[in-house]
JSON list of C-alpha atoms in Angstrom, two decimals:
[
{"chain": "A", "resi": 1, "resn": "UNK", "atom": "CA", "xyz": [1.19, -6.03, -10.00]},
{"chain": "A", "resi": 2, "resn": "UNK", "atom": "CA", "xyz": [3.32, -9.16, -10.18]},
{"chain": "A", "resi": 3, "resn": "UNK", "atom": "CA", "xyz": [5.82, -7.63, -12.59]},
{"chain": "A", "resi": 4, "resn": "UNK", "atom": "CA", "xyz": [6.56, -4.96, -9.98]},
{"chain": "A", "resi": 5, "resn": "UNK", "atom": "CA", "xyz": [6.79, -7.64, -7.30]},
{"chain": "A", "resi": 6, "resn": "UNK", "atom": "CA", "xyz": [9.32, -9.64, -9.31]},
{"chain": "A", "resi": 7, "resn": "UNK", "atom": "CA", "xyz": [11.33, -6.51, -10.04]},
{"chain": "A", "resi": 8, "resn": "UNK", "atom": "CA", "xyz": [11.73, -5.85, -6.31]},
{"chain": "A", "resi": 9, "resn": "UNK", "atom": "CA", "xyz": [11.86, -9.48, -5.14]},
{"chain": "A", "resi": 10, "resn": "UNK", "atom": "CA", "xyz": [15.35, -9.32, -3.66]},
{"chain": "A", "resi": 11, "resn": "UNK", "atom": "CA", "xyz": [15.24, -9.38, 0.12]},
{"chain": "A", "resi": 12, "resn": "UNK", "atom": "CA", "xyz": [11.47, -9.91, 0.32]},
{"chain": "A", "resi": 13, "resn": "UNK", "atom": "CA", "xyz": [9.63, -12.60, 2.27]},
{"chain": "A", "resi": 14, "resn": "UNK", "atom": "CA", "xyz": [6.13, -13.27, 0.93]},
{"chain": "A", "resi": 15, "resn": "UNK", "atom": "CA", "xyz": [3.18, -14.58, 2.95]},
{"chain": "A", "resi": 16, "resn": "UNK", "atom": "CA", "xyz": [0.21, -15.97, 1.04]},
{"chain": "A", "resi": 17, "resn": "UNK", "atom": "CA", "xyz": [-2.46, -13.84, 2.74]},
{"chain": "A", "resi": 18, "resn": "UNK", "atom": "CA", "xyz": [-4.49, -16.64, 4.32]},
{"chain": "A", "resi": 19, "resn": "UNK", "atom": "CA", "xyz": [-7.93, -17.36, 2.90]},
{"chain": "A", "resi": 20, "resn": "UNK", "atom": "CA", "xyz": [-8.11, -13.87, 1.39]},
{"chain": "A", "resi": 21, "resn": "UNK", "atom": "CA", "xyz": [-4.92, -14.23, -0.67]},
{"chain": "A", "resi": 22, "resn": "UNK", "atom": "CA", "xyz": [-4.93, -15.49, -4.24]},
{"chain": "A", "resi": 23, "resn": "UNK", "atom": "CA", "xyz": [-3.88, -19.00, -3.18]},
{"chain": "A", "resi": 24, "resn": "UNK", "atom": "CA", "xyz": [-6.54, -19.05, -0.47]},
{"chain": "A", "resi": 25, "resn": "UNK", "atom": "CA", "xyz": [-9.31, -17.89, -2.77]},
{"chain": "A", "resi": 26, "resn": "UNK", "atom": "CA", "xyz": [-8.36, -20.51, -5.35]},
{"chain": "A", "resi": 27, "resn": "UNK", "atom": "CA", "xyz": [-8.29, -23.25, -2.72]},
{"chain": "A", "resi": 28, "resn": "UNK", "atom": "CA", "xyz": [-11.74, -22.36, -1.40]},
{"chain": "A", "resi": 29, "resn": "UNK", "atom": "CA", "xyz": [-13.13, -22.32, -4.94]},
{"chain": "A", "resi": 30, "resn": "UNK", "atom": "CA", "xyz": [-11.55, -25.69, -5.69]},
{"chain": "A", "resi": 31, "resn": "UNK", "atom": "CA", "xyz": [-9.60, -24.18, -8.58]},
{"chain": "A", "resi": 32, "resn": "UNK", "atom": "CA", "xyz": [-6.59, -26.48, -8.59]},
{"chain": "A", "resi": 33, "resn": "UNK", "atom": "CA", "xyz": [-5.12, -25.04, -11.79]},
{"chain": "A", "resi": 34, "resn": "UNK", "atom": "CA", "xyz": [-5.06, -21.55, -10.31]},
{"chain": "A", "resi": 35, "resn": "UNK", "atom": "CA", "xyz": [-3.50, -22.89, -7.13]},
{"chain": "A", "resi": 36, "resn": "UNK", "atom": "CA", "xyz": [-0.74, -24.53, -9.17]},
{"chain": "A", "resi": 37, "resn": "UNK", "atom": "CA", "xyz": [-0.12, -21.37, -11.21]},
{"chain": "A", "resi": 38, "resn": "UNK", "atom": "CA", "xyz": [0.17, -19.24, -8.08]},
{"chain": "A", "resi": 39, "resn": "UNK", "atom": "CA", "xyz": [2.51, -21.64, -6.32]},
{"chain": "A", "resi": 40, "resn": "UNK", "atom": "CA", "xyz": [4.69, -22.02, -9.42]},
{"chain": "A", "resi": 41, "resn": "UNK", "atom": "CA", "xyz": [5.02, -18.24, -9.64]},
{"chain": "A", "resi": 42, "resn": "UNK", "atom": "CA", "xyz": [6.02, -17.77, -6.01]},
{"chain": "A", "resi": 43, "resn": "UNK", "atom": "CA", "xyz": [8.35, -20.76, -5.91]},
{"chain": "A", "resi": 44, "resn": "UNK", "atom": "CA", "xyz": [10.05, -19.54, -9.09]},
{"chain": "A", "resi": 45, "resn": "UNK", "atom": "CA", "xyz": [10.65, -15.99, -7.91]},
{"chain": "A", "resi": 46, "resn": "UNK", "atom": "CA", "xyz": [10.87, -16.38, -4.12]},
{"chain": "A", "resi": 47, "resn": "UNK", "atom": "CA", "xyz": [11.99, -19.99, -3.53]},
{"chain": "A", "resi": 48, "resn": "UNK", "atom": "CA", "xyz": [12.21, -20.49, 0.25]},
{"chain": "A", "resi": 49, "resn": "UNK", "atom": "CA", "xyz": [11.00, -16.94, 0.89]},
{"chain": "A", "resi": 50, "resn": "UNK", "atom": "CA", "xyz": [7.34, -17.87, 0.30]},
{"chain": "A", "resi": 51, "resn": "UNK", "atom": "CA", "xyz": [5.12, -19.11, 3.14]},
{"chain": "A", "resi": 52, "resn": "UNK", "atom": "CA", "xyz": [1.53, -20.31, 3.23]},
{"chain": "A", "resi": 53, "resn": "UNK", "atom": "CA", "xyz": [-0.16, -18.21, 5.87]},
{"chain": "A", "resi": 54, "resn": "UNK", "atom": "CA", "xyz": [-2.43, -19.80, 8.49]},
{"chain": "A", "resi": 55, "resn": "UNK", "atom": "CA", "xyz": [-4.88, -17.59, 10.40]},
{"chain": "A", "resi": 56, "resn": "UNK", "atom": "CA", "xyz": [-7.41, -18.48, 13.11]},
{"chain": "A", "resi": 57, "resn": "UNK", "atom": "CA", "xyz": [-9.70, -15.64, 14.10]},
{"chain": "A", "resi": 58, "resn": "UNK", "atom": "CA", "xyz": [-13.02, -17.50, 14.09]},
{"chain": "A", "resi": 59, "resn": "UNK", "atom": "CA", "xyz": [-14.22, -16.22, 10.72]},
{"chain": "A", "resi": 60, "resn": "UNK", "atom": "CA", "xyz": [-16.01, -18.15, 8.01]},
{"chain": "A", "resi": 61, "resn": "UNK", "atom": "CA", "xyz": [-13.97, -20.58, 5.89]},
{"chain": "A", "resi": 62, "resn": "UNK", "atom": "CA", "xyz": [-10.77, -20.16, 7.91]},
{"chain": "A", "resi": 63, "resn": "UNK", "atom": "CA", "xyz": [-10.60, -23.79, 9.05]},
{"chain": "A", "resi": 64, "resn": "UNK", "atom": "CA", "xyz": [-11.58, -25.10, 5.61]},
{"chain": "A", "resi": 65, "resn": "UNK", "atom": "CA", "xyz": [-8.83, -23.03, 4.06]},
{"chain": "A", "resi": 66, "resn": "UNK", "atom": "CA", "xyz": [-6.36, -24.11, 6.73]},
{"chain": "A", "resi": 67, "resn": "UNK", "atom": "CA", "xyz": [-6.86, -27.81, 6.01]},
{"chain": "A", "resi": 68, "resn": "UNK", "atom": "CA", "xyz": [-6.58, -27.24, 2.26]},
{"chain": "A", "resi": 69, "resn": "UNK", "atom": "CA", "xyz": [-3.43, -25.17, 2.81]},
{"chain": "A", "resi": 70, "resn": "UNK", "atom": "CA", "xyz": [-1.78, -27.88, 4.90]},
{"chain": "A", "resi": 71, "resn": "UNK", "atom": "CA", "xyz": [-2.45, -30.43, 2.17]},
{"chain": "A", "resi": 72, "resn": "UNK", "atom": "CA", "xyz": [-0.95, -28.11, -0.45]},
{"chain": "A", "resi": 73, "resn": "UNK", "atom": "CA", "xyz": [2.04, -27.37, 1.78]},
{"chain": "A", "resi": 74, "resn": "UNK", "atom": "CA", "xyz": [2.79, -31.08, 2.04]},
{"chain": "A", "resi": 75, "resn": "UNK", "atom": "CA", "xyz": [2.23, -31.65, -1.68]},
{"chain": "A", "resi": 76, "resn": "UNK", "atom": "CA", "xyz": [4.54, -28.83, -2.80]},
{"chain": "A", "resi": 77, "resn": "UNK", "atom": "CA", "xyz": [6.94, -28.86, 0.15]},
{"chain": "A", "resi": 78, "resn": "UNK", "atom": "CA", "xyz": [5.97, -25.33, 1.18]},
{"chain": "A", "resi": 79, "resn": "UNK", "atom": "CA", "xyz": [6.57, -23.88, 4.65]},
{"chain": "A", "resi": 80, "resn": "UNK", "atom": "CA", "xyz": [3.56, -22.66, 6.64]},
{"chain": "A", "resi": 81, "resn": "UNK", "atom": "CA", "xyz": [3.45, -19.85, 9.17]},
{"chain": "A", "resi": 82, "resn": "UNK", "atom": "CA", "xyz": [0.96, -18.88, 11.86]},
{"chain": "A", "resi": 83, "resn": "UNK", "atom": "CA", "xyz": [-0.10, -15.24, 11.83]},
{"chain": "A", "resi": 84, "resn": "UNK", "atom": "CA", "xyz": [-2.91, -13.16, 13.26]},
{"chain": "A", "resi": 85, "resn": "UNK", "atom": "CA", "xyz": [-4.79, -10.58, 11.21]},
{"chain": "A", "resi": 86, "resn": "UNK", "atom": "CA", "xyz": [-4.76, -7.80, 13.81]},
{"chain": "A", "resi": 87, "resn": "UNK", "atom": "CA", "xyz": [-7.08, -4.82, 13.36]},
{"chain": "A", "resi": 88, "resn": "UNK", "atom": "CA", "xyz": [-7.35, -3.60, 16.97]},
{"chain": "A", "resi": 89, "resn": "UNK", "atom": "CA", "xyz": [-5.19, -3.91, 20.07]},
{"chain": "A", "resi": 90, "resn": "UNK", "atom": "CA", "xyz": [-7.43, -5.51, 22.69]},
{"chain": "A", "resi": 91, "resn": "UNK", "atom": "CA", "xyz": [-10.47, -7.77, 22.45]},
{"chain": "A", "resi": 92, "resn": "UNK", "atom": "CA", "xyz": [-12.52, -5.10, 24.21]},
{"chain": "A", "resi": 93, "resn": "UNK", "atom": "CA", "xyz": [-11.89, -2.76, 21.28]},
{"chain": "A", "resi": 94, "resn": "UNK", "atom": "CA", "xyz": [-13.97, -4.89, 18.89]},
{"chain": "A", "resi": 95, "resn": "UNK", "atom": "CA", "xyz": [-17.19, -2.92, 19.38]},
{"chain": "A", "resi": 96, "resn": "UNK", "atom": "CA", "xyz": [-15.47, 0.42, 18.79]},
{"chain": "A", "resi": 97, "resn": "UNK", "atom": "CA", "xyz": [-13.88, -1.03, 15.66]},
{"chain": "A", "resi": 98, "resn": "UNK", "atom": "CA", "xyz": [-17.28, -2.23, 14.39]},
{"chain": "A", "resi": 99, "resn": "UNK", "atom": "CA", "xyz": [-18.73, 1.24, 14.95]},
{"chain": "A", "resi": 100, "resn": "UNK", "atom": "CA", "xyz": [-15.90, 2.83, 13.00]},
{"chain": "A", "resi": 101, "resn": "UNK", "atom": "CA", "xyz": [-16.30, 0.39, 10.10]},
{"chain": "A", "resi": 102, "resn": "UNK", "atom": "CA", "xyz": [-20.09, 0.88, 10.04]},
{"chain": "A", "resi": 103, "resn": "UNK", "atom": "CA", "xyz": [-19.68, 4.66, 9.89]},
{"chain": "A", "resi": 104, "resn": "UNK", "atom": "CA", "xyz": [-17.11, 4.32, 7.11]},
{"chain": "A", "resi": 105, "resn": "UNK", "atom": "CA", "xyz": [-19.36, 1.98, 5.08]},
{"chain": "A", "resi": 106, "resn": "UNK", "atom": "CA", "xyz": [-22.55, 3.96, 5.67]},
{"chain": "A", "resi": 107, "resn": "UNK", "atom": "CA", "xyz": [-24.43, 1.46, 7.86]},
{"chain": "A", "resi": 108, "resn": "UNK", "atom": "CA", "xyz": [-25.89, 1.46, 11.35]},
{"chain": "A", "resi": 109, "resn": "UNK", "atom": "CA", "xyz": [-24.92, -1.36, 13.69]},
{"chain": "A", "resi": 110, "resn": "UNK", "atom": "CA", "xyz": [-28.49, -2.68, 13.63]},
{"chain": "A", "resi": 111, "resn": "UNK", "atom": "CA", "xyz": [-28.72, -2.76, 9.83]},
{"chain": "A", "resi": 112, "resn": "UNK", "atom": "CA", "xyz": [-29.21, -6.42, 8.80]},
{"chain": "A", "resi": 113, "resn": "UNK", "atom": "CA", "xyz": [-27.44, -5.66, 5.51]},
{"chain": "A", "resi": 114, "resn": "UNK", "atom": "CA", "xyz": [-24.24, -4.58, 7.28]},
{"chain": "A", "resi": 115, "resn": "UNK", "atom": "CA", "xyz": [-21.30, -6.79, 6.26]},
{"chain": "A", "resi": 116, "resn": "UNK", "atom": "CA", "xyz": [-19.69, -8.52, 9.23]},
{"chain": "A", "resi": 117, "resn": "UNK", "atom": "CA", "xyz": [-16.15, -9.11, 8.03]},
{"chain": "A", "resi": 118, "resn": "UNK", "atom": "CA", "xyz": [-14.35, -8.98, 11.37]},
{"chain": "A", "resi": 119, "resn": "UNK", "atom": "CA", "xyz": [-14.32, -11.02, 14.57]},
{"chain": "A", "resi": 120, "resn": "UNK", "atom": "CA", "xyz": [-13.58, -10.17, 18.21]},
{"chain": "A", "resi": 121, "resn": "UNK", "atom": "CA", "xyz": [-10.48, -12.38, 17.95]},
{"chain": "A", "resi": 122, "resn": "UNK", "atom": "CA", "xyz": [-8.60, -9.99, 15.67]},
{"chain": "A", "resi": 123, "resn": "UNK", "atom": "CA", "xyz": [-6.78, -8.36, 18.55]},
{"chain": "A", "resi": 124, "resn": "UNK", "atom": "CA", "xyz": [-3.04, -8.44, 19.25]},
{"chain": "A", "resi": 125, "resn": "UNK", "atom": "CA", "xyz": [-2.62, -11.87, 20.83]},
{"chain": "A", "resi": 126, "resn": "UNK", "atom": "CA", "xyz": [0.19, -12.68, 23.22]},
{"chain": "A", "resi": 127, "resn": "UNK", "atom": "CA", "xyz": [2.87, -15.25, 22.48]},
{"chain": "A", "resi": 128, "resn": "UNK", "atom": "CA", "xyz": [1.18, -17.68, 24.86]},
{"chain": "A", "resi": 129, "resn": "UNK", "atom": "CA", "xyz": [-2.17, -17.24, 23.14]},
{"chain": "A", "resi": 130, "resn": "UNK", "atom": "CA", "xyz": [-0.69, -17.87, 19.71]},
{"chain": "A", "resi": 131, "resn": "UNK", "atom": "CA", "xyz": [1.13, -20.97, 20.99]},
{"chain": "A", "resi": 132, "resn": "UNK", "atom": "CA", "xyz": [-2.11, -22.35, 22.40]},
{"chain": "A", "resi": 133, "resn": "UNK", "atom": "CA", "xyz": [-4.05, -21.51, 19.25]},
{"chain": "A", "resi": 134, "resn": "UNK", "atom": "CA", "xyz": [-1.62, -23.33, 16.95]},
{"chain": "A", "resi": 135, "resn": "UNK", "atom": "CA", "xyz": [-0.46, -26.08, 19.31]},
{"chain": "A", "resi": 136, "resn": "UNK", "atom": "CA", "xyz": [-1.56, -28.62, 16.69]},
{"chain": "A", "resi": 137, "resn": "UNK", "atom": "CA", "xyz": [0.71, -27.08, 14.02]},
{"chain": "A", "resi": 138, "resn": "UNK", "atom": "CA", "xyz": [4.02, -26.40, 15.84]},
{"chain": "A", "resi": 139, "resn": "UNK", "atom": "CA", "xyz": [5.97, -25.86, 12.60]},
{"chain": "A", "resi": 140, "resn": "UNK", "atom": "CA", "xyz": [3.75, -22.86, 11.82]},
{"chain": "A", "resi": 141, "resn": "UNK", "atom": "CA", "xyz": [4.77, -21.29, 15.12]},
{"chain": "A", "resi": 142, "resn": "UNK", "atom": "CA", "xyz": [8.45, -22.13, 14.62]},
{"chain": "A", "resi": 143, "resn": "UNK", "atom": "CA", "xyz": [8.43, -20.53, 11.18]},
{"chain": "A", "resi": 144, "resn": "UNK", "atom": "CA", "xyz": [7.11, -17.27, 12.60]},
{"chain": "A", "resi": 145, "resn": "UNK", "atom": "CA", "xyz": [10.29, -17.11, 14.68]},
{"chain": "A", "resi": 146, "resn": "UNK", "atom": "CA", "xyz": [12.44, -18.04, 11.68]},
{"chain": "A", "resi": 147, "resn": "UNK", "atom": "CA", "xyz": [10.91, -15.23, 9.63]},
{"chain": "A", "resi": 148, "resn": "UNK", "atom": "CA", "xyz": [11.62, -12.78, 12.44]},
{"chain": "A", "resi": 149, "resn": "UNK", "atom": "CA", "xyz": [15.26, -13.92, 12.48]},
{"chain": "A", "resi": 150, "resn": "UNK", "atom": "CA", "xyz": [15.53, -13.39, 8.73]},
{"chain": "A", "resi": 151, "resn": "UNK", "atom": "CA", "xyz": [14.20, -9.84, 8.87]},
{"chain": "A", "resi": 152, "resn": "UNK", "atom": "CA", "xyz": [16.76, -7.09, 9.24]},
{"chain": "A", "resi": 153, "resn": "UNK", "atom": "CA", "xyz": [16.50, -3.44, 8.37]},
{"chain": "A", "resi": 154, "resn": "UNK", "atom": "CA", "xyz": [18.80, -0.46, 8.51]},
{"chain": "A", "resi": 155, "resn": "UNK", "atom": "CA", "xyz": [16.79, 2.71, 9.00]},
{"chain": "A", "resi": 156, "resn": "UNK", "atom": "CA", "xyz": [18.32, 5.65, 7.14]},
{"chain": "A", "resi": 157, "resn": "UNK", "atom": "CA", "xyz": [17.41, 8.78, 9.05]},
{"chain": "A", "resi": 158, "resn": "UNK", "atom": "CA", "xyz": [17.47, 12.34, 7.78]},
{"chain": "A", "resi": 159, "resn": "UNK", "atom": "CA", "xyz": [16.62, 11.37, 4.19]},
{"chain": "A", "resi": 160, "resn": "UNK", "atom": "CA", "xyz": [13.47, 11.65, 2.12]},
{"chain": "A", "resi": 161, "resn": "UNK", "atom": "CA", "xyz": [12.40, 8.78, -0.13]},
{"chain": "A", "resi": 162, "resn": "UNK", "atom": "CA", "xyz": [9.89, 10.00, -2.68]},
{"chain": "A", "resi": 163, "resn": "UNK", "atom": "CA", "xyz": [8.50, 7.92, -5.56]},
{"chain": "A", "resi": 164, "resn": "UNK", "atom": "CA", "xyz": [10.10, 8.41, -8.95]},
{"chain": "A", "resi": 165, "resn": "UNK", "atom": "CA", "xyz": [7.89, 10.47, -11.23]},
{"chain": "A", "resi": 166, "resn": "UNK", "atom": "CA", "xyz": [8.08, 9.44, -14.92]},
{"chain": "A", "resi": 167, "resn": "UNK", "atom": "CA", "xyz": [9.74, 12.21, -16.94]},
{"chain": "A", "resi": 168, "resn": "UNK", "atom": "CA", "xyz": [10.53, 10.51, -20.22]},
{"chain": "A", "resi": 169, "resn": "UNK", "atom": "CA", "xyz": [14.27, 10.56, -19.61]},
{"chain": "A", "resi": 170, "resn": "UNK", "atom": "CA", "xyz": [14.45, 14.23, -18.61]},
{"chain": "A", "resi": 171, "resn": "UNK", "atom": "CA", "xyz": [16.05, 15.17, -15.30]},
{"chain": "A", "resi": 172, "resn": "UNK", "atom": "CA", "xyz": [13.24, 15.48, -12.78]},
{"chain": "A", "resi": 173, "resn": "UNK", "atom": "CA", "xyz": [14.35, 19.00, -11.81]},
{"chain": "A", "resi": 174, "resn": "UNK", "atom": "CA", "xyz": [14.23, 20.13, -15.45]},
{"chain": "A", "resi": 175, "resn": "UNK", "atom": "CA", "xyz": [10.84, 18.48, -15.90]},
{"chain": "A", "resi": 176, "resn": "UNK", "atom": "CA", "xyz": [9.41, 20.44, -12.97]},
{"chain": "A", "resi": 177, "resn": "UNK", "atom": "CA", "xyz": [10.83, 23.67, -14.41]},
{"chain": "A", "resi": 178, "resn": "UNK", "atom": "CA", "xyz": [9.26, 22.92, -17.80]},
{"chain": "A", "resi": 179, "resn": "UNK", "atom": "CA", "xyz": [5.83, 22.12, -16.35]},
{"chain": "A", "resi": 180, "resn": "UNK", "atom": "CA", "xyz": [5.93, 25.15, -14.06]},
{"chain": "A", "resi": 181, "resn": "UNK", "atom": "CA", "xyz": [6.76, 27.52, -16.89]},
{"chain": "A", "resi": 182, "resn": "UNK", "atom": "CA", "xyz": [4.02, 26.02, -19.05]},
{"chain": "A", "resi": 183, "resn": "UNK", "atom": "CA", "xyz": [1.56, 26.60, -16.23]},
{"chain": "A", "resi": 184, "resn": "UNK", "atom": "CA", "xyz": [2.79, 30.13, -15.65]},
{"chain": "A", "resi": 185, "resn": "UNK", "atom": "CA", "xyz": [2.34, 30.94, -19.33]},
{"chain": "A", "resi": 186, "resn": "UNK", "atom": "CA", "xyz": [-1.29, 29.81, -19.22]},
{"chain": "A", "resi": 187, "resn": "UNK", "atom": "CA", "xyz": [-1.98, 31.93, -16.16]},
{"chain": "A", "resi": 188, "resn": "UNK", "atom": "CA", "xyz": [-0.28, 35.02, -17.53]},
{"chain": "A", "resi": 189, "resn": "UNK", "atom": "CA", "xyz": [-2.37, 34.79, -20.70]},
{"chain": "A", "resi": 190, "resn": "UNK", "atom": "CA", "xyz": [-5.49, 34.57, -18.55]},
{"chain": "A", "resi": 191, "resn": "UNK", "atom": "CA", "xyz": [-4.50, 37.39, -16.20]},
{"chain": "A", "resi": 192, "resn": "UNK", "atom": "CA", "xyz": [-3.11, 39.71, -18.85]},
{"chain": "A", "resi": 193, "resn": "UNK", "atom": "CA", "xyz": [-4.79, 39.12, -22.23]},
{"chain": "A", "resi": 194, "resn": "UNK", "atom": "CA", "xyz": [-3.07, 42.19, -23.68]},
{"chain": "A", "resi": 195, "resn": "UNK", "atom": "CA", "xyz": [0.40, 41.08, -24.93]},
{"chain": "A", "resi": 196, "resn": "UNK", "atom": "CA", "xyz": [2.01, 44.42, -24.08]},
{"chain": "A", "resi": 197, "resn": "UNK", "atom": "CA", "xyz": [0.71, 44.38, -20.52]},
{"chain": "A", "resi": 198, "resn": "UNK", "atom": "CA", "xyz": [1.71, 40.74, -20.18]},
{"chain": "A", "resi": 199, "resn": "UNK", "atom": "CA", "xyz": [5.26, 41.45, -21.38]},
{"chain": "A", "resi": 200, "resn": "UNK", "atom": "CA", "xyz": [5.54, 44.31, -18.89]},
{"chain": "A", "resi": 201, "resn": "UNK", "atom": "CA", "xyz": [4.34, 42.24, -15.94]},
{"chain": "A", "resi": 202, "resn": "UNK", "atom": "CA", "xyz": [6.13, 39.00, -16.84]},
{"chain": "A", "resi": 203, "resn": "UNK", "atom": "CA", "xyz": [9.55, 39.72, -15.20]},
{"chain": "A", "resi": 204, "resn": "UNK", "atom": "CA", "xyz": [8.21, 39.80, -11.64]},
{"chain": "A", "resi": 205, "resn": "UNK", "atom": "CA", "xyz": [6.39, 36.48, -12.17]},
{"chain": "A", "resi": 206, "resn": "UNK", "atom": "CA", "xyz": [9.39, 34.85, -13.83]},
{"chain": "A", "resi": 207, "resn": "UNK", "atom": "CA", "xyz": [11.63, 36.01, -11.01]},
{"chain": "A", "resi": 208, "resn": "UNK", "atom": "CA", "xyz": [9.32, 34.69, -8.32]},
{"chain": "A", "resi": 209, "resn": "UNK", "atom": "CA", "xyz": [8.86, 31.36, -10.06]},
{"chain": "A", "resi": 210, "resn": "UNK", "atom": "CA", "xyz": [12.62, 30.92, -10.33]},
{"chain": "A", "resi": 211, "resn": "UNK", "atom": "CA", "xyz": [13.04, 31.56, -6.61]},
{"chain": "A", "resi": 212, "resn": "UNK", "atom": "CA", "xyz": [10.43, 28.89, -5.80]},
{"chain": "A", "resi": 213, "resn": "UNK", "atom": "CA", "xyz": [11.87, 26.38, -8.26]},
{"chain": "A", "resi": 214, "resn": "UNK", "atom": "CA", "xyz": [15.38, 26.86, -6.89]},
{"chain": "A", "resi": 215, "resn": "UNK", "atom": "CA", "xyz": [14.20, 26.14, -3.35]},
{"chain": "A", "resi": 216, "resn": "UNK", "atom": "CA", "xyz": [12.17, 23.07, -4.39]},
{"chain": "A", "resi": 217, "resn": "UNK", "atom": "CA", "xyz": [14.98, 21.56, -6.42]},
{"chain": "A", "resi": 218, "resn": "UNK", "atom": "CA", "xyz": [17.65, 22.32, -3.82]},
{"chain": "A", "resi": 219, "resn": "UNK", "atom": "CA", "xyz": [15.53, 20.61, -1.16]},
{"chain": "A", "resi": 220, "resn": "UNK", "atom": "CA", "xyz": [15.11, 17.54, -3.38]},
{"chain": "A", "resi": 221, "resn": "UNK", "atom": "CA", "xyz": [11.33, 17.82, -3.64]},
{"chain": "A", "resi": 222, "resn": "UNK", "atom": "CA", "xyz": [10.55, 18.10, -7.36]},
{"chain": "A", "resi": 223, "resn": "UNK", "atom": "CA", "xyz": [8.98, 14.63, -7.32]},
{"chain": "A", "resi": 224, "resn": "UNK", "atom": "CA", "xyz": [6.54, 15.61, -4.57]},
{"chain": "A", "resi": 225, "resn": "UNK", "atom": "CA", "xyz": [5.22, 18.57, -6.53]},
{"chain": "A", "resi": 226, "resn": "UNK", "atom": "CA", "xyz": [4.91, 16.56, -9.73]},
{"chain": "A", "resi": 227, "resn": "UNK", "atom": "CA", "xyz": [2.95, 13.83, -7.95]},
{"chain": "A", "resi": 228, "resn": "UNK", "atom": "CA", "xyz": [0.58, 16.42, -6.47]},
{"chain": "A", "resi": 229, "resn": "UNK", "atom": "CA", "xyz": [0.23, 17.97, -9.93]},
{"chain": "A", "resi": 230, "resn": "UNK", "atom": "CA", "xyz": [-0.75, 14.59, -11.36]},
{"chain": "A", "resi": 231, "resn": "UNK", "atom": "CA", "xyz": [-3.49, 13.69, -8.89]},
{"chain": "A", "resi": 232, "resn": "UNK", "atom": "CA", "xyz": [-4.91, 17.22, -8.89]},
{"chain": "A", "resi": 233, "resn": "UNK", "atom": "CA", "xyz": [-5.09, 17.19, -12.68]},
{"chain": "A", "resi": 234, "resn": "UNK", "atom": "CA", "xyz": [-6.64, 13.72, -12.63]},
{"chain": "A", "resi": 235, "resn": "UNK", "atom": "CA", "xyz": [-9.30, 14.94, -10.21]},
{"chain": "A", "resi": 236, "resn": "UNK", "atom": "CA", "xyz": [-10.15, 17.89, -12.43]},
{"chain": "A", "resi": 237, "resn": "UNK", "atom": "CA", "xyz": [-10.28, 15.67, -15.53]},
{"chain": "A", "resi": 238, "resn": "UNK", "atom": "CA", "xyz": [-12.71, 13.34, -13.74]},
{"chain": "A", "resi": 239, "resn": "UNK", "atom": "CA", "xyz": [-15.04, 16.06, -12.38]},
{"chain": "A", "resi": 240, "resn": "UNK", "atom": "CA", "xyz": [-13.87, 15.62, -8.80]},
{"chain": "A", "resi": 241, "resn": "UNK", "atom": "CA", "xyz": [-13.94, 18.90, -6.84]},
{"chain": "A", "resi": 242, "resn": "UNK", "atom": "CA", "xyz": [-10.52, 20.24, -5.91]},
{"chain": "A", "resi": 243, "resn": "UNK", "atom": "CA", "xyz": [-10.42, 22.68, -3.03]},
{"chain": "A", "resi": 244, "resn": "UNK", "atom": "CA", "xyz": [-7.90, 25.46, -2.46]},
{"chain": "A", "resi": 245, "resn": "UNK", "atom": "CA", "xyz": [-4.80, 24.15, -0.71]},
{"chain": "A", "resi": 246, "resn": "UNK", "atom": "CA", "xyz": [-2.88, 26.03, 1.95]},
{"chain": "A", "resi": 247, "resn": "UNK", "atom": "CA", "xyz": [0.45, 24.69, 0.74]},
{"chain": "A", "resi": 248, "resn": "UNK", "atom": "CA", "xyz": [1.29, 23.68, 4.30]},
{"chain": "A", "resi": 249, "resn": "UNK", "atom": "CA", "xyz": [2.75, 20.31, 3.25]},
{"chain": "A", "resi": 250, "resn": "UNK", "atom": "CA", "xyz": [5.19, 21.90, 0.87]},
{"chain": "A", "resi": 251, "resn": "UNK", "atom": "CA", "xyz": [5.76, 24.91, 3.09]},
{"chain": "A", "resi": 252, "resn": "UNK", "atom": "CA", "xyz": [6.78, 22.82, 6.07]}
]
């Protein structure tokens, strides 16, 4: 979502994603117009915070992409950076990684149809290994250090950062109260179809709901419950089974 990316562009450094990024895919397809559109977008919104990413893990099309990318970098005066697409720690872990991926995708290792999207070289390389690998493109190595120098973060401990749930302008605490009371009303009508019985039993339910809502809102967690509400309702609307939850996430 590029609109979202632009909205939060301040302080970001963007890497192109190698041959799998939108620039890389366009380069490999020979789609020069798409390449120009992508570069114009990133140069407009990120200026010197956008880098063409160079990766060498021995996979198909990497070197073809790399040569195209270097030409584009020179043409548009774009910086390049050497990275490594790491998916396991040591080279010896490649087989275990392939087994995990095969299980996830529903293949056996011997299945000739099994996609082979990874290489044994996608381990965490040392500084010396990266320097040797990109000795022919020293500026790509230097830029990896420059990016590291530009990255700073202050970690705020003891705080929770939950996504903002859309409430149509209503305070999120009030929105949770409204939705909770709507849900309670539906359940009371189901549990106690007789209006007189329902009216008699309502106070204890109202009281308990208020206790729970007070705790949730005081803890600053209304957004969490609303997000859970949304994906549970979506699952039900799309015939996806929803099991009974223990409430351990909220309870803890």
